């Protein structure tokens, strides 16, 4: 699609790949940043809390019940109707297949009924491009995605042009936080619980491992760290509150130190390969990016490497539909519309970068992004 400078593009985005039911309207003109006209996110945390994690069947059913109302609310909040939209963008993968089906079928129905083009978006691309919506970040840059389902470092060269530089060979970082919380009897979601408990803990009491330290590739591994937490907890059980706090603080410290070493390698590689890039940047996304210790560590790391540190606001770092609508706008502007979106089937696995060699054991869980 060719866009005149003053022509406004408005896209409705829909996101249902995990446990958030979300819809959003984002607008953009060729000469300006995007503008979020509405961003409605319904979290299912309460539905899943009793189970200590996301239950796919419950998630899919909750999306069915909520999605129509959420789409309506997003259009109302933006004070627009479907007729004002230039396209409908929907997460088509990766994620939990039940939720993806609900979102994709709904988006197909809306697109068919309104005669608007349908854009099938990779959820990871949504995370990857958010910094361009919020900060107008120029290509190329590095993305660190740390969520419940993914831990990746991605080189973002352009719209649809990604190269994965690192991934986890076992658990995702958010998953490690969630499992640590479960071992310690802290409530779901584990990340915020562990961070809260860590605030009053001694970060030096337990010498947890720094997994993959020294490895050439900046890949990650967190399952050994989780096992070390389990062993420490078992060894001193029954746990007092102070023991739990100390384990959380020591775990968080191991995570921060690991990120510093692993991400540091990727920053050095970027410097090497893009020595003419005047303003190198590291963008973070995913729920774990909300962690203050993680943020502060990455911020200091970026400063020491001469990188700009870009952390979009929390509600745009975690799952939302504004990032999907924005990815749709970027694709429209780049002329990258899918060929036959009405025939597109949801993809529970959908790497951003299809050329990187898979890492053994990577993305075992792979459902969430
Ligand atoms: O990106 P996100 O909202 O959802 C997906 O995984 O798609 O990330 C959720 C993950 C969970 O594992 C949660 O425990 C973790 O992010 N998380 C945190 C914090 N807040 C959320 N981890 C560490 N510290 C936090 N403050
Ligand atoms: Zn995500």
CSV table of C-alpha atoms and ligand atoms in Angstrom, one decimal:
chain,number,residue,atom,x,y,z
A,1,UNK,CA,0.0,0.0,0.0
A,2,UNK,CA,1.4,3.4,-1.0
A,3,UNK,CA,0.7,6.0,1.7
A,4,UNK,CA,0.7,9.7,1.0
A,5,UNK,CA,2.4,11.8,3.7
A,6,UNK,CA,-0.8,13.1,5.2
A,7,UNK,CA,-2.8,9.9,4.7
A,8,UNK,CA,-3.8,8.3,8.0
A,9,UNK,CA,-3.8,4.5,8.3
A,10,UNK,CA,-5.9,3.0,11.1
A,11,UNK,CA,-5.6,-0.7,11.9
A,12,UNK,CA,-7.6,-2.8,14.4
A,13,UNK,CA,-5.3,-5.3,16.2
A,14,UNK,CA,-6.4,-8.5,17.9
A,15,UNK,CA,-4.2,-10.7,20.3
A,16,UNK,CA,-5.3,-14.0,21.8
A,17,UNK,CA,-2.1,-16.1,21.7
A,18,UNK,CA,-1.8,-16.7,25.5
A,19,UNK,CA,-3.8,-15.6,28.5
A,20,UNK,CA,-4.6,-12.0,27.5
A,21,UNK,CA,-7.6,-11.2,25.4
A,22,UNK,CA,-6.7,-7.9,23.7
A,23,UNK,CA,-7.8,-5.5,21.0
A,24,UNK,CA,-6.5,-2.1,20.0
A,25,UNK,CA,-6.8,0.6,17.3
A,26,UNK,CA,-3.5,2.2,16.2
A,27,UNK,CA,-3.2,5.1,13.7
A,28,UNK,CA,-0.2,6.3,11.7
A,29,UNK,CA,0.6,8.7,9.0
A,30,UNK,CA,3.7,8.3,6.8
A,31,UNK,CA,5.3,11.4,8.2
A,32,UNK,CA,4.7,10.7,11.9
A,33,UNK,CA,4.9,8.1,14.6
A,34,UNK,CA,2.1,5.8,15.4
A,35,UNK,CA,-0.6,6.8,17.8
A,36,UNK,CA,-2.5,4.3,20.0
A,37,UNK,CA,-6.1,5.3,19.9
A,38,UNK,CA,-7.2,2.5,22.2
A,39,UNK,CA,-5.5,-0.5,24.0
A,40,UNK,CA,-7.9,-2.9,25.8
A,41,UNK,CA,-6.3,-5.9,27.6
A,42,UNK,CA,-8.3,-8.4,29.6
A,43,UNK,CA,-5.9,-10.6,31.6
A,44,UNK,CA,-7.0,-14.1,32.6
A,45,UNK,CA,-4.6,-14.3,35.6
A,46,UNK,CA,-7.4,-15.0,38.0
A,47,UNK,CA,-8.8,-17.8,35.9
A,48,UNK,CA,-5.5,-19.6,36.0
A,49,UNK,CA,-4.2,-18.7,39.5
A,50,UNK,CA,-5.6,-21.8,41.2
A,51,UNK,CA,-3.6,-24.0,38.7
A,52,UNK,CA,-0.3,-22.2,39.1
A,53,UNK,CA,0.0,-21.6,35.4
A,54,UNK,CA,-1.9,-21.0,32.2
A,55,UNK,CA,-4.4,-23.9,31.3
A,56,UNK,CA,-4.8,-23.9,27.5
A,57,UNK,CA,-8.5,-25.1,27.5
A,58,UNK,CA,-9.5,-22.4,30.1
A,59,UNK,CA,-7.7,-19.8,28.1
A,60,UNK,CA,-9.4,-20.6,24.8
A,61,UNK,CA,-12.8,-20.6,26.4
A,62,UNK,CA,-12.2,-17.3,28.1
A,63,UNK,CA,-11.1,-15.8,24.8
A,64,UNK,CA,-14.3,-17.0,23.1
A,65,UNK,CA,-16.4,-15.4,25.9
A,66,UNK,CA,-14.5,-12.1,26.0
A,67,UNK,CA,-13.2,-11.3,22.5
A,68,UNK,CA,-16.3,-9.7,20.9
A,69,UNK,CA,-16.8,-7.3,23.8
A,70,UNK,CA,-13.1,-6.5,23.9
A,71,UNK,CA,-13.1,-5.6,20.1
A,72,UNK,CA,-16.2,-3.5,20.6
A,73,UNK,CA,-14.6,-1.7,23.5
A,74,UNK,CA,-11.4,-1.0,21.5
A,75,UNK,CA,-13.4,0.6,18.7
A,76,UNK,CA,-15.6,2.6,21.2
A,77,UNK,CA,-12.5,3.8,23.1
A,78,UNK,CA,-10.9,5.0,19.9
A,79,UNK,CA,-14.2,6.6,18.8
A,80,UNK,CA,-14.2,4.8,15.5
A,81,UNK,CA,-16.2,2.1,13.7
A,82,UNK,CA,-15.0,-0.8,11.6
A,83,UNK,CA,-15.7,1.2,8.5
A,84,UNK,CA,-12.9,3.6,9.5
A,85,UNK,CA,-10.3,0.8,9.6
A,86,UNK,CA,-7.8,0.2,6.8
A,87,UNK,CA,-7.1,-3.3,7.9
A,88,UNK,CA,-7.6,-5.9,10.6
A,89,UNK,CA,-4.3,-7.3,12.0
A,90,UNK,CA,-4.4,-10.5,14.1
A,91,UNK,CA,-1.8,-12.7,15.9
A,92,UNK,CA,-1.7,-15.9,13.9
A,93,UNK,CA,1.2,-17.5,15.9
A,94,UNK,CA,3.2,-18.6,17.8
A,95,UNK,CA,1.1,-19.4,20.9
A,96,UNK,CA,-1.5,-21.7,22.4
A,97,UNK,CA,-3.4,-23.0,19.4
A,98,UNK,CA,-6.9,-22.8,21.0
A,99,UNK,CA,-6.5,-19.1,21.6
A,100,UNK,CA,-5.0,-18.5,18.2
A,101,UNK,CA,-8.0,-20.1,16.5
A,102,UNK,CA,-10.4,-17.9,18.4
A,103,UNK,CA,-8.5,-14.7,17.4
A,104,UNK,CA,-7.9,-15.7,13.8
A,105,UNK,CA,-11.5,-16.9,13.2
A,106,UNK,CA,-12.9,-13.7,14.7
A,107,UNK,CA,-10.5,-11.5,12.6
A,108,UNK,CA,-11.4,-13.4,9.5
A,109,UNK,CA,-15.1,-12.9,10.2
A,110,UNK,CA,-14.6,-9.2,10.8
A,111,UNK,CA,-12.5,-8.8,7.7
A,112,UNK,CA,-15.0,-10.7,5.5
A,113,UNK,CA,-18.0,-8.8,6.9
A,114,UNK,CA,-16.4,-5.4,6.6
A,115,UNK,CA,-14.5,-6.0,3.4
A,116,UNK,CA,-11.2,-4.9,5.0
A,117,UNK,CA,-7.9,-6.6,4.3
A,118,UNK,CA,-6.7,-9.1,6.9
A,119,UNK,CA,-3.1,-9.1,8.1
A,120,UNK,CA,-1.8,-12.3,9.8
A,121,UNK,CA,0.9,-11.2,12.2
A,122,UNK,CA,3.7,-13.1,14.1
A,123,UNK,CA,3.4,-12.3,17.8
A,124,UNK,CA,7.2,-12.0,18.1
A,125,UNK,CA,7.2,-9.4,15.3
A,126,UNK,CA,4.7,-7.4,17.4
A,127,UNK,CA,7.2,-7.4,20.3
A,128,UNK,CA,10.1,-6.7,17.9
A,129,UNK,CA,8.6,-3.6,16.4
A,130,UNK,CA,7.0,-2.0,19.5
A,131,UNK,CA,10.0,0.3,20.1
A,132,UNK,CA,9.3,1.9,16.7
A,133,UNK,CA,5.8,2.7,17.8
A,134,UNK,CA,6.8,4.1,21.2
A,135,UNK,CA,10.3,5.6,20.4
A,136,UNK,CA,10.6,5.7,16.6
A,137,UNK,CA,13.7,3.5,16.9
A,138,UNK,CA,15.6,3.2,13.6
A,139,UNK,CA,16.8,-0.1,12.1
A,140,UNK,CA,19.0,-2.0,12.9
A,141,UNK,CA,18.7,-2.6,16.6
A,142,UNK,CA,18.9,-5.6,19.0
A,143,UNK,CA,15.9,-6.9,20.8
A,144,UNK,CA,16.0,-8.9,24.0
A,145,UNK,CA,12.7,-10.7,24.5
A,146,UNK,CA,12.3,-12.2,27.9
A,147,UNK,CA,8.8,-13.5,28.5
A,148,UNK,CA,7.1,-16.6,29.9
A,149,UNK,CA,7.6,-18.5,26.7
A,150,UNK,CA,10.7,-16.9,25.0
A,151,UNK,CA,14.2,-15.8,25.8
A,152,UNK,CA,15.8,-14.5,22.7
A,153,UNK,CA,18.2,-12.0,21.3
A,154,UNK,CA,17.1,-10.9,17.9
A,155,UNK,CA,18.7,-8.6,15.4
A,156,UNK,CA,16.0,-6.4,13.9
A,157,UNK,CA,17.2,-5.3,10.5
A,158,UNK,CA,13.9,-4.2,9.0
A,159,UNK,CA,10.2,-5.1,8.8
A,160,UNK,CA,10.1,-8.9,8.2
A,161,UNK,CA,13.9,-9.0,8.4
A,162,UNK,CA,15.1,-10.7,11.6
A,163,UNK,CA,18.0,-12.8,12.7
A,164,UNK,CA,17.9,-14.7,15.9
A,165,UNK,CA,21.3,-14.4,17.6
A,166,UNK,CA,20.4,-16.3,20.8
A,167,UNK,CA,17.7,-18.4,22.4
A,168,UNK,CA,17.3,-20.6,25.4
A,169,UNK,CA,18.2,-24.2,25.2
A,170,UNK,CA,15.6,-25.2,27.8
A,171,UNK,CA,13.4,-23.0,30.0
A,172,UNK,CA,12.4,-19.4,29.2
A,173,UNK,CA,13.4,-16.8,31.8
A,174,UNK,CA,9.8,-16.0,32.8
A,175,UNK,CA,9.2,-19.7,33.2
A,176,UNK,CA,12.3,-19.9,35.5
A,177,UNK,CA,10.8,-17.2,37.7
A,178,UNK,CA,7.4,-19.0,37.7
A,179,UNK,CA,8.9,-22.3,38.6
A,180,UNK,CA,11.0,-20.8,41.3
A,181,UNK,CA,7.9,-19.2,42.8
A,182,UNK,CA,6.1,-22.5,42.7
A,183,UNK,CA,9.0,-24.3,44.4
A,184,UNK,CA,8.9,-21.7,47.2
A,185,UNK,CA,5.1,-21.7,47.5
A,186,UNK,CA,4.7,-18.1,46.2
A,187,UNK,CA,1.6,-17.1,44.1
A,188,UNK,CA,1.3,-17.1,40.3
A,189,UNK,CA,2.4,-15.3,38.2
A,190,UNK,CA,5.8,-16.0,39.8
A,191,UNK,CA,7.9,-13.1,38.5
A,192,UNK,CA,6.3,-10.3,40.5
A,193,UNK,CA,6.1,-12.6,43.6
A,194,UNK,CA,9.8,-13.5,43.4
A,195,UNK,CA,10.7,-9.8,42.9
A,196,UNK,CA,8.7,-8.8,45.9
A,197,UNK,CA,10.2,-11.4,48.1
A,198,UNK,CA,13.7,-10.7,46.9
A,199,UNK,CA,13.4,-7.1,48.1
A,200,UNK,CA,14.0,-8.2,51.7
A,201,UNK,CA,16.5,-11.0,50.9
A,202,UNK,CA,20.2,-11.5,51.1
A,203,UNK,CA,21.5,-11.9,47.5
A,204,UNK,CA,24.8,-13.4,48.6
A,205,UNK,CA,23.4,-16.2,50.8
A,206,UNK,CA,23.1,-18.8,48.0
A,207,UNK,CA,25.8,-19.2,45.3
A,208,UNK,CA,23.5,-20.2,42.4
A,209,UNK,CA,25.1,-21.0,39.0
A,210,UNK,CA,25.5,-18.5,36.2
A,211,UNK,CA,24.4,-20.8,33.4
A,212,UNK,CA,26.2,-20.7,30.0
A,213,UNK,CA,28.8,-18.2,31.4
A,214,UNK,CA,31.7,-18.0,29.0
A,215,UNK,CA,30.0,-19.8,26.0
A,216,UNK,CA,30.8,-18.1,22.7
A,217,UNK,CA,27.2,-17.9,21.5
A,218,UNK,CA,25.0,-15.7,23.7
A,219,UNK,CA,22.5,-18.5,24.2
A,220,UNK,CA,20.7,-19.1,27.5
A,221,UNK,CA,19.8,-22.0,29.8
A,222,UNK,CA,17.8,-21.7,33.0
A,223,UNK,CA,16.7,-25.2,33.9
A,224,UNK,CA,19.9,-25.8,36.0
A,225,UNK,CA,19.3,-22.6,37.9
A,226,UNK,CA,15.8,-23.8,38.7
A,227,UNK,CA,17.2,-27.2,39.9
A,228,UNK,CA,19.7,-25.3,42.1
A,229,UNK,CA,16.8,-23.4,43.7
A,230,UNK,CA,14.9,-26.6,44.3
A,231,UNK,CA,18.0,-28.3,45.9
A,232,UNK,CA,18.7,-25.2,48.1
A,233,UNK,CA,15.0,-25.1,49.2
A,234,UNK,CA,14.9,-28.8,50.0
A,235,UNK,CA,18.2,-28.7,52.0
A,236,UNK,CA,17.0,-26.1,54.4
A,237,UNK,CA,13.2,-27.0,54.6
A,238,UNK,CA,11.0,-26.1,56.3
A,239,UNK,CA,11.5,-22.6,54.9
A,240,UNK,CA,11.0,-19.5,57.0
A,241,UNK,CA,10.0,-16.2,55.3
A,242,UNK,CA,13.6,-15.0,55.4
A,243,UNK,CA,14.8,-18.2,53.7
A,244,UNK,CA,12.4,-17.6,50.9
A,245,UNK,CA,13.4,-14.0,50.6
A,246,UNK,CA,17.1,-15.0,50.5
A,247,UNK,CA,16.6,-17.7,47.9
A,248,UNK,CA,14.6,-15.2,45.7
A,249,UNK,CA,17.3,-12.5,46.1
A,250,UNK,CA,20.1,-14.9,45.2
A,251,UNK,CA,18.1,-16.3,42.3
A,252,UNK,CA,17.4,-12.8,40.9
A,253,UNK,CA,21.1,-11.9,41.3
A,254,UNK,CA,22.1,-15.0,39.3
A,255,UNK,CA,19.6,-14.0,36.6
A,256,UNK,CA,20.9,-10.4,36.4
A,257,UNK,CA,24.5,-11.6,36.3
A,258,UNK,CA,23.7,-14.1,33.6
A,259,UNK,CA,21.9,-11.5,31.5
A,260,UNK,CA,24.8,-9.1,31.9
A,261,UNK,CA,27.3,-11.7,30.6
A,262,UNK,CA,25.1,-13.2,27.8
A,263,UNK,CA,23.6,-9.9,26.5
A,264,UNK,CA,27.0,-8.2,26.8
A,265,UNK,CA,28.3,-10.6,24.1
A,266,UNK,CA,25.5,-9.8,21.7
A,267,UNK,CA,26.2,-6.0,22.2
A,268,UNK,CA,29.9,-6.6,21.4
A,269,UNK,CA,28.9,-8.6,18.2
A,270,UNK,CA,26.5,-5.8,17.1
A,271,UNK,CA,29.3,-3.2,17.6
A,272,UNK,CA,31.5,-5.4,15.4
A,273,UNK,CA,29.1,-6.0,12.6
A,274,UNK,CA,27.5,-2.5,12.5
A,275,UNK,CA,30.4,-0.3,13.3
A,276,UNK,CA,28.9,2.5,11.2
A,277,UNK,CA,25.6,2.5,13.3
A,278,UNK,CA,25.7,5.9,15.1
A,279,UNK,CA,23.1,5.1,17.8
A,280,UNK,CA,23.1,1.4,18.6
A,281,UNK,CA,20.2,0.4,20.7
A,282,UNK,CA,19.0,-2.5,22.8
A,283,UNK,CA,15.2,-2.9,23.1
A,284,UNK,CA,13.7,-5.1,25.8
A,285,UNK,CA,10.3,-6.7,25.7
A,286,UNK,CA,8.3,-9.4,27.6
A,287,UNK,CA,7.0,-9.6,31.1
A,288,UNK,CA,10.4,-10.1,32.7
A,289,UNK,CA,11.5,-6.7,31.5
A,290,UNK,CA,9.2,-5.3,34.2
A,291,UNK,CA,11.7,-6.6,36.8
A,292,UNK,CA,13.6,-3.6,38.3
A,293,UNK,CA,16.8,-5.5,39.0
A,294,UNK,CA,16.8,-6.9,35.4
A,295,UNK,CA,16.2,-3.4,34.0
A,296,UNK,CA,18.8,-1.7,36.1
A,297,UNK,CA,21.4,-4.4,35.1
A,298,UNK,CA,20.6,-4.0,31.4
A,299,UNK,CA,20.6,-0.2,31.6
A,300,UNK,CA,24.1,-0.2,33.2
A,301,UNK,CA,25.3,-2.8,30.6
A,302,UNK,CA,24.1,-0.6,27.8
A,303,UNK,CA,25.7,2.4,29.2
A,304,UNK,CA,29.1,0.7,29.5
A,305,UNK,CA,28.8,-0.5,25.8
A,306,UNK,CA,27.6,2.9,24.5
A,307,UNK,CA,24.1,1.6,23.7
A,308,UNK,CA,20.8,3.3,24.1
A,309,UNK,CA,18.6,1.3,26.4
A,310,UNK,CA,14.9,1.3,25.3
A,311,UNK,CA,12.3,-0.2,27.5
A,312,UNK,CA,8.7,0.5,26.2
A,313,UNK,CA,6.2,1.2,29.0
A,314,UNK,CA,5.2,-2.0,30.9
A,315,UNK,CA,1.8,-2.5,29.3
A,316,UNK,CA,3.4,-2.4,25.9
A,317,UNK,CA,6.2,-4.8,26.9
A,318,UNK,CA,3.8,-7.5,28.0
A,319,UNK,CA,1.2,-9.0,25.6
A,320,UNK,CA,-1.2,-6.5,24.0
A,321,UNK,CA,-2.9,-5.8,20.7
A,322,UNK,CA,-1.4,-2.4,20.0
A,323,UNK,CA,1.8,-4.1,19.0
A,324,UNK,CA,-0.1,-6.3,16.6
A,325,UNK,CA,-2.0,-3.4,15.1
A,326,UNK,CA,1.4,-1.5,14.8
A,327,UNK,CA,3.1,-4.5,13.1
A,328,UNK,CA,0.1,-4.5,10.7
A,329,UNK,CA,0.7,-0.8,10.0
A,330,UNK,CA,4.5,-1.4,9.4
A,331,UNK,CA,3.7,-4.3,7.0
A,332,UNK,CA,1.1,-2.2,5.1
A,333,UNK,CA,3.6,0.7,4.8
A,334,UNK,CA,6.3,-1.7,3.6
A,335,UNK,CA,4.0,-3.4,1.1
A,336,UNK,CA,4.3,-6.7,2.9
A,337,UNK,CA,0.7,-7.9,2.8
A,338,UNK,CA,0.1,-11.7,3.1
A,339,UNK,CA,-1.0,-13.4,-0.1
A,340,UNK,CA,-4.0,-15.4,1.0
A,341,UNK,CA,-4.7,-14.5,4.6
A,342,UNK,CA,-8.2,-16.0,4.6
A,343,UNK,CA,-6.6,-19.4,4.1
A,344,UNK,CA,-3.9,-18.8,6.8
A,345,UNK,CA,-3.9,-21.5,9.5
A,346,UNK,CA,-2.8,-20.7,13.1
A,347,UNK,CA,0.8,-21.7,13.8
A,348,UNK,CA,1.6,-22.8,17.4
A,349,UNK,CA,5.3,-22.5,16.4
A,350,UNK,CA,6.5,-19.8,14.1
A,351,UNK,CA,10.1,-18.6,14.5
A,352,UNK,CA,10.7,-15.1,13.4
A,353,UNK,CA,13.8,-16.1,11.7
A,354,UNK,CA,13.5,-19.2,9.6
A,355,UNK,CA,17.1,-19.5,8.6
A,356,UNK,CA,18.8,-19.8,12.0
A,357,UNK,CA,19.8,-23.3,12.9
A,358,UNK,CA,17.5,-24.6,15.7
A,359,UNK,CA,19.2,-25.0,19.1
A,360,UNK,CA,18.8,-28.4,20.6
A,361,UNK,CA,16.0,-28.4,23.2
A,362,UNK,CA,15.0,-24.8,22.4
A,363,UNK,CA,11.5,-23.7,22.9
A,364,UNK,CA,10.3,-27.1,24.4
A,365,UNK,CA,7.4,-25.3,25.9
A,366,UNK,CA,7.3,-22.8,23.0
A,367,UNK,CA,3.6,-22.0,23.5
A,368,UNK,CA,3.9,-18.5,24.9
A,369,UNK,CA,5.8,-15.6,23.6
B,1,LIG,O1,5.3,-11.2,28.2
B,1,LIG,P1,4.4,-11.8,29.3
B,1,LIG,O2,3.4,-10.9,30.0
B,1,LIG,O3,3.6,-13.0,28.8
B,1,LIG,C1,4.1,-14.0,28.0
B,1,LIG,O4,4.9,-14.8,28.5
B,1,LIG,O5,3.7,-14.1,26.8
B,1,LIG,O6,5.4,-12.4,30.4
B,1,LIG,C2,4.9,-13.1,31.5
B,1,LIG,C3,6.1,-13.6,32.2
B,1,LIG,C4,5.8,-14.5,33.4
B,1,LIG,O7,6.6,-15.7,33.4
B,1,LIG,C5,6.0,-13.7,34.6
B,1,LIG,O8,6.3,-14.4,35.8
B,1,LIG,C6,7.1,-12.8,34.1
B,1,LIG,O9,6.8,-12.5,32.8
B,1,LIG,N1,7.2,-11.5,34.9
B,1,LIG,C7,8.2,-11.2,35.7
B,1,LIG,C8,7.9,-10.0,36.3
B,1,LIG,N2,6.6,-9.6,35.9
B,1,LIG,C9,6.2,-10.6,35.0
B,1,LIG,N3,9.4,-11.8,35.9
B,1,LIG,C10,10.3,-11.2,36.8
B,1,LIG,N4,10.0,-10.0,37.4
B,1,LIG,C11,8.8,-9.4,37.2
B,1,LIG,N5,8.5,-8.3,37.9
B,2,LIG,ZN1,4.5,-12.0,24.2
